[in-house]
Amino acid sequence: MTDKDMLFDYLLRLGDNSLILGQRLAEWTGHTPMLEEDLALTNVGLDLIGQARMLLTYAGEVEGKGRDEDRLAFHRDTAEWRNLLLLEQPNGDFAKTMARQFFFDHFQYLQFEALSTSSDERLAGIAAKSLKEIAYHRRHSTDWILRLGDGTAESHEKMQTAIDELWGFVPEMFEMDATDEALLDAGIGIDVARLRPAWDAAVNAILAEATLARPEDSWSVRGSREGKHSEHLGYLLAEMQFLQRAYPDAKW
Amino acid sequence: MVTVHAADEILEILDLVKDPEIPVVSVRDMGIIRRVEAGGDRLKIVITPTYSGCPAMEVIERDIAAILKLHGLSDFDVETEISPAWTTDWITEEGRQKLHEYGIAPPANRGKAALMGQEAVACPQCGSSDTVLVSEFGSTACKALYKCRDCLEPFDYFKCV
Ligand SMILES: [Zn+2]
C-alpha cells in the first residue's frame, strides 16, 4: 500500500467506528427506558455521526477518487467497512448497550487524546474537537455502569451479563497492524497497544466500584481491519443504506 | 468597494443572525463567528461548529448568506474551521446574560471543576444553588438537564466544553 492508501484506511477505521456506533444508538430513538435517556443516546449518537462526517470527508479527499462522506457511508459493502467488531454488535438490552458504550468511550477518549497531537494537523483538529464531547459520553456511560452494577439484584445481574458477553471484543481495540505501525512511524498515527494500561486502570476501578467482576480473558475475536465482520453488520448496513441504494443520490 | 470599516460593519450585520436552537442569542454572541476577513476581493466569514454533530450549522450558514445578501453583499464565502476547537469561553458576556434571561444556566468557566462534573449550577429561575443534575444530555447535545430543589423547576444548563 502507498502512504496515501494507508492514511485513507486509517481514517476509515476511525470514521467507521463513529458512524456504526452512531447508527446503533439511533436505533434506540423512542425505545429507551425513559425520556431523558432517549435524548442522551440520540445526542451521543449525533456527536458520533458528526465525528464520522469530518473523518469520512477527509478520507474521501485523501483517496482522491471523488467519494464524499455520503458515498463512503452509503455505498460500501460489509467487506469494505473497518469499524471495530464491538461497535456493530446489536444493542441487546439497555445494559448491553451501556457496556458497549462504556468500553468504547474509555478507549476512544484515550485514542483521540493521543491523536490530538498527531503531526497531521487536520486529524489532530478533528480529534481535539471530538475529545471534548467524548468526555461527556464517558461520564454518561460510566454513571450507568455504576448505577446498574451497584443497583438492584436484577440490574446487577444484567450489567454483569452484558460485560461478560462483550469482553472478548475488547482486545481488538488495542491491536496494532502494519498500517498502524507505518502511520505511527510517520507521526500521524498512535500506538493503541500502549493505551491498554490506562484503559485497564480506569475500567477496573469503575467495575470494582460498581461491584462488578472483571471477566477472565478467555475468547476474543478480531478481523475488522481486513473487512471480516460479524453477520450483524450486514443487517445494520441494509437499514442504514436502503434509501441511497434504492434511490441513488436522493436529497431532501 | 470594500472600506476599512467593512469588518466591523459586517459583524454588526451578523449580529442579526440568531442561533436557530436558542433564538435569543446571535451566532456572534455564541462565538460561532471566528472572524471576518474583509479587504480582499471577496469577503470571507469563518465560522465554527459548537458540537461536531450540531445540526444547526447548515441553517446558520444559510442564514448568514441570506442576511448578507439582504444588505446588498454578494461577493462572499462562508467557510467552516474546526481548529482550535470551539469552547464555551467564546460565548460573550452579553450572550451569557441572554442565556440566563432565557432560562438557560450559562456555562461555568473552564479551569474550574467544570469538566470533572463538579460544577455548581445556579437555578436561572430563582438563583438557588441547591440544584441537581437529572441528565448529562438535555434538549440538545450542548445542554444538560438540571432540577432546582428550591423552586422545583427543571432547567437546561449549557455545558462547558
Ligand atoms: Zn430555582
PDB file of N, CA, C and O in Angstrom, chain A residues 117-153:
ATOM      1  N   THR A 117      -2.490  15.225  19.127  1.00  0.00           N
ATOM      2  CA  THR A 117      -1.149  15.774  18.893  1.00  0.00           C
ATOM      3  C   THR A 117      -0.520  15.151  17.649  1.00  0.00           C
ATOM      4  O   THR A 117       0.692  15.211  17.474  1.00  0.00           O
ATOM      5  N   SER A 118      -1.340  14.565  16.809  1.00  0.00           N
ATOM      6  CA  SER A 118      -0.838  13.992  15.547  1.00  0.00           C
ATOM      7  C   SER A 118      -0.150  15.060  14.715  1.00  0.00           C
ATOM      8  O   SER A 118      -0.510  16.238  14.763  1.00  0.00           O
ATOM      9  N   SER A 119       0.853  14.640  13.917  1.00  0.00           N
ATOM     10  CA  SER A 119       1.526  15.600  13.031  1.00  0.00           C
ATOM     11  C   SER A 119       0.625  15.969  11.848  1.00  0.00           C
ATOM     12  O   SER A 119       0.889  16.931  11.142  1.00  0.00           O
ATOM     13  N   ASP A 120      -0.434  15.197  11.653  1.00  0.00           N
ATOM     14  CA  ASP A 120      -1.420  15.552  10.624  1.00  0.00           C
ATOM     15  C   ASP A 120      -2.381  16.555  11.267  1.00  0.00           C
ATOM     16  O   ASP A 120      -3.219  16.190  12.088  1.00  0.00           O
ATOM     17  N   GLU A 121      -2.241  17.808  10.884  1.00  0.00           N
ATOM     18  CA  GLU A 121      -2.991  18.864  11.583  1.00  0.00           C
ATOM     19  C   GLU A 121      -4.497  18.716  11.477  1.00  0.00           C
ATOM     20  O   GLU A 121      -5.238  19.027  12.404  1.00  0.00           O
ATOM     21  N   ARG A 122      -4.932  18.241  10.318  1.00  0.00           N
ATOM     22  CA  ARG A 122      -6.381  18.116  10.148  1.00  0.00           C
ATOM     23  C   ARG A 122      -6.942  17.024  11.061  1.00  0.00           C
ATOM     24  O   ARG A 122      -7.965  17.216  11.714  1.00  0.00           O
ATOM     25  N   LEU A 123      -6.237  15.902  11.115  1.00  0.00           N
ATOM     26  CA  LEU A 123      -6.657  14.815  12.001  1.00  0.00           C
ATOM     27  C   LEU A 123      -6.584  15.269  13.462  1.00  0.00           C
ATOM     28  O   LEU A 123      -7.493  15.004  14.258  1.00  0.00           O
ATOM     29  N   ALA A 124      -5.519  15.973  13.814  1.00  0.00           N
ATOM     30  CA  ALA A 124      -5.363  16.469  15.181  1.00  0.00           C
ATOM     31  C   ALA A 124      -6.524  17.401  15.550  1.00  0.00           C
ATOM     32  O   ALA A 124      -7.050  17.350  16.657  1.00  0.00           O
ATOM     33  N   GLY A 125      -6.926  18.227  14.595  1.00  0.00           N
ATOM     34  CA  GLY A 125      -8.027  19.159  14.843  1.00  0.00           C
ATOM     35  C   GLY A 125      -9.345  18.430  15.081  1.00  0.00           C
ATOM     36  O   GLY A 125     -10.105  18.783  15.980  1.00  0.00           O
ATOM     37  N   ILE A 126      -9.604  17.409  14.271  1.00  0.00           N
ATOM     38  CA  ILE A 126     -10.836  16.627  14.431  1.00  0.00           C
ATOM     39  C   ILE A 126     -10.831  15.930  15.797  1.00  0.00           C
ATOM     40  O   ILE A 126     -11.828  15.912  16.515  1.00  0.00           O
ATOM     41  N   ALA A 127      -9.669  15.376  16.151  1.00  0.00           N
ATOM     42  CA  ALA A 127      -9.563  14.659  17.425  1.00  0.00           C
ATOM     43  C   ALA A 127      -9.778  15.606  18.606  1.00  0.00           C
ATOM     44  O   ALA A 127     -10.517  15.294  19.550  1.00  0.00           O
ATOM     45  N   ALA A 128      -9.149  16.776  18.545  1.00  0.00           N
ATOM     46  CA  ALA A 128      -9.268  17.737  19.649  1.00  0.00           C
ATOM     47  C   ALA A 128     -10.714  18.207  19.805  1.00  0.00           C
ATOM     48  O   ALA A 128     -11.221  18.362  20.916  1.00  0.00           O
ATOM     49  N   LYS A 129     -11.353  18.425  18.672  1.00  0.00           N
ATOM     50  CA  LYS A 129     -12.755  18.867  18.701  1.00  0.00           C
ATOM     51  C   LYS A 129     -13.644  17.786  19.331  1.00  0.00           C
ATOM     52  O   LYS A 129     -14.469  18.069  20.190  1.00  0.00           O
ATOM     53  N   SER A 130     -13.450  16.548  18.887  1.00  0.00           N
ATOM     54  CA  SER A 130     -14.304  15.453  19.340  1.00  0.00           C
ATOM     55  C   SER A 130     -14.053  15.086  20.803  1.00  0.00           C
ATOM     56  O   SER A 130     -14.964  14.649  21.503  1.00  0.00           O
ATOM     57  N   LEU A 131     -12.823  15.273  21.232  1.00  0.00           N
ATOM     58  CA  LEU A 131     -12.442  14.849  22.582  1.00  0.00           C
ATOM     59  C   LEU A 131     -13.316  15.491  23.664  1.00  0.00           C
ATOM     60  O   LEU A 131     -13.678  14.866  24.653  1.00  0.00           O
ATOM     61  N   LYS A 132     -13.658  16.753  23.449  1.00  0.00           N
ATOM     62  CA  LYS A 132     -14.483  17.458  24.428  1.00  0.00           C
ATOM     63  C   LYS A 132     -15.830  16.788  24.589  1.00  0.00           C
ATOM     64  O   LYS A 132     -16.407  16.757  25.675  1.00  0.00           O
ATOM     65  N   GLU A 133     -16.354  16.270  23.474  1.00  0.00           N
ATOM     66  CA  GLU A 133     -17.662  15.615  23.522  1.00  0.00           C
ATOM     67  C   GLU A 133     -17.540  14.225  24.136  1.00  0.00           C
ATOM     68  O   GLU A 133     -18.401  13.796  24.904  1.00  0.00           O
ATOM     69  N   ILE A 134     -16.457  13.546  23.787  1.00  0.00           N
ATOM     70  CA  ILE A 134     -16.250  12.183  24.299  1.00  0.00           C
ATOM     71  C   ILE A 134     -16.146  12.206  25.821  1.00  0.00           C
ATOM     72  O   ILE A 134     -16.566  11.264  26.497  1.00  0.00           O
ATOM     73  N   ALA A 135     -15.610  13.302  26.374  1.00  0.00           N
ATOM     74  CA  ALA A 135     -15.510  13.404  27.830  1.00  0.00           C
ATOM     75  C   ALA A 135     -16.896  13.272  28.466  1.00  0.00           C
ATOM     76  O   ALA A 135     -17.063  12.634  29.509  1.00  0.00           O
ATOM     77  N   TYR A 136     -17.903  13.846  27.813  1.00  0.00           N
ATOM     78  CA  TYR A 136     -19.276  13.738  28.327  1.00  0.00           C
ATOM     79  C   TYR A 136     -19.869  12.353  28.076  1.00  0.00           C
ATOM     80  O   TYR A 136     -20.616  11.827  28.898  1.00  0.00           O
ATOM     81  N   HIS A 137     -19.537  11.755  26.928  1.00  0.00           N
ATOM     82  CA  HIS A 137     -20.031  10.399  26.649  1.00  0.00           C
ATOM     83  C   HIS A 137     -19.526   9.439  27.733  1.00  0.00           C
ATOM     84  O   HIS A 137     -20.262   8.596  28.228  1.00  0.00           O
ATOM     85  N   ARG A 138     -18.256   9.610  28.045  1.00  0.00           N
ATOM     86  CA  ARG A 138     -17.604   8.715  29.000  1.00  0.00           C
ATOM     87  C   ARG A 138     -18.225   8.866  30.391  1.00  0.00           C
ATOM     88  O   ARG A 138     -18.440   7.894  31.106  1.00  0.00           O
ATOM     89  N   ARG A 139     -18.528  10.086  30.751  1.00  0.00           N
ATOM     90  CA  ARG A 139     -19.165  10.325  32.043  1.00  0.00           C
ATOM     91  C   ARG A 139     -20.536   9.671  32.102  1.00  0.00           C
ATOM     92  O   ARG A 139     -20.924   9.071  33.102  1.00  0.00           O
ATOM     93  N   HIS A 140     -21.263   9.814  30.997  1.00  0.00           N
ATOM     94  CA  HIS A 140     -22.621   9.279  30.910  1.00  0.00           C
ATOM     95  C   HIS A 140     -22.630   7.751  31.022  1.00  0.00           C
ATOM     96  O   HIS A 140     -23.372   7.183  31.828  1.00  0.00           O
ATOM     97  N   SER A 141     -21.794   7.062  30.247  1.00  0.00           N
ATOM     98  CA  SER A 141     -21.812   5.598  30.300  1.00  0.00           C
ATOM     99  C   SER A 141     -21.255   5.099  31.635  1.00  0.00           C
ATOM    100  O   SER A 141     -21.747   4.116  32.188  1.00  0.00           O
ATOM    101  N   THR A 142     -20.246   5.788  32.153  1.00  0.00           N
ATOM    102  CA  THR A 142     -19.690   5.386  33.446  1.00  0.00           C
ATOM    103  C   THR A 142     -20.760   5.471  34.542  1.00  0.00           C
ATOM    104  O   THR A 142     -20.887   4.570  35.370  1.00  0.00           O
ATOM    105  N   ASP A 143     -21.541   6.539  34.517  1.00  0.00           N
ATOM    106  CA  ASP A 143     -22.617   6.695  35.507  1.00  0.00           C
ATOM    107  C   ASP A 143     -23.576   5.513  35.469  1.00  0.00           C
ATOM    108  O   ASP A 143     -24.039   5.032  36.505  1.00  0.00           O
ATOM    109  N   TRP A 144     -23.889   5.062  34.264  1.00  0.00           N
ATOM    110  CA  TRP A 144     -24.831   3.944  34.151  1.00  0.00           C
ATOM    111  C   TRP A 144     -24.235   2.626  34.633  1.00  0.00           C
ATOM    112  O   TRP A 144     -24.928   1.796  35.213  1.00  0.00           O
ATOM    113  N   ILE A 145     -22.932   2.419  34.381  1.00  0.00           N
ATOM    114  CA  ILE A 145     -22.282   1.184  34.855  1.00  0.00           C
ATOM    115  C   ILE A 145     -22.371   1.146  36.382  1.00  0.00           C
ATOM    116  O   ILE A 145     -22.705   0.124  36.978  1.00  0.00           O
ATOM    117  N   LEU A 146     -22.097   2.291  37.009  1.00  0.00           N
ATOM    118  CA  LEU A 146     -22.143   2.361  38.467  1.00  0.00           C
ATOM    119  C   LEU A 146     -23.570   2.163  38.982  1.00  0.00           C
ATOM    120  O   LEU A 146     -23.809   1.411  39.922  1.00  0.00           O
ATOM    121  N   ARG A 147     -24.496   2.828  38.328  1.00  0.00           N
ATOM    122  CA  ARG A 147     -25.880   2.801  38.805  1.00  0.00           C
ATOM    123  C   ARG A 147     -26.514   1.416  38.642  1.00  0.00           C
ATOM    124  O   ARG A 147     -27.216   0.936  39.526  1.00  0.00           O
ATOM    125  N   LEU A 148     -26.252   0.784  37.510  1.00  0.00           N
ATOM    126  CA  LEU A 148     -26.851  -0.532  37.276  1.00  0.00           C
ATOM    127  C   LEU A 148     -26.065  -1.640  37.978  1.00  0.00           C
ATOM    128  O   LEU A 148     -26.650  -2.579  38.524  1.00  0.00           O
ATOM    129  N   GLY A 149     -24.720  -1.521  37.972  1.00  0.00           N
ATOM    130  CA  GLY A 149     -23.906  -2.540  38.644  1.00  0.00           C
ATOM    131  C   GLY A 149     -24.196  -2.554  40.138  1.00  0.00           C
ATOM    132  O   GLY A 149     -24.455  -3.600  40.731  1.00  0.00           O
ATOM    133  N   ASP A 150     -24.165  -1.388  40.736  1.00  0.00           N
ATOM    134  CA  ASP A 150     -24.398  -1.260  42.179  1.00  0.00           C
ATOM    135  C   ASP A 150     -25.849  -0.856  42.429  1.00  0.00           C
ATOM    136  O   ASP A 150     -26.135   0.033  43.221  1.00  0.00           O
ATOM    137  N   GLY A 151     -26.761  -1.502  41.746  1.00  0.00           N
ATOM    138  CA  GLY A 151     -28.180  -1.152  41.876  1.00  0.00           C
ATOM    139  C   GLY A 151     -28.953  -2.279  42.532  1.00  0.00           C
ATOM    140  O   GLY A 151     -28.620  -2.716  43.626  1.00  0.00           O
ATOM    141  N   THR A 152     -29.972  -2.761  41.856  1.00  0.00           N
ATOM    142  CA  THR A 152     -30.758  -3.873  42.399  1.00  0.00           C
ATOM    143  C   THR A 152     -30.100  -5.188  41.992  1.00  0.00           C
ATOM    144  O   THR A 152     -29.199  -5.215  41.157  1.00  0.00           O
ATOM    145  N   ALA A 153     -30.563  -6.281  42.564  1.00  0.00           N
ATOM    146  CA  ALA A 153     -30.010  -7.591  42.203  1.00  0.00           C
ATOM    147  C   ALA A 153     -30.199  -7.840  40.711  1.00  0.00           C
ATOM    148  O   ALA A 153     -29.312  -8.348  40.021  1.00  0.00           O
TER     149      ALA A 153
END
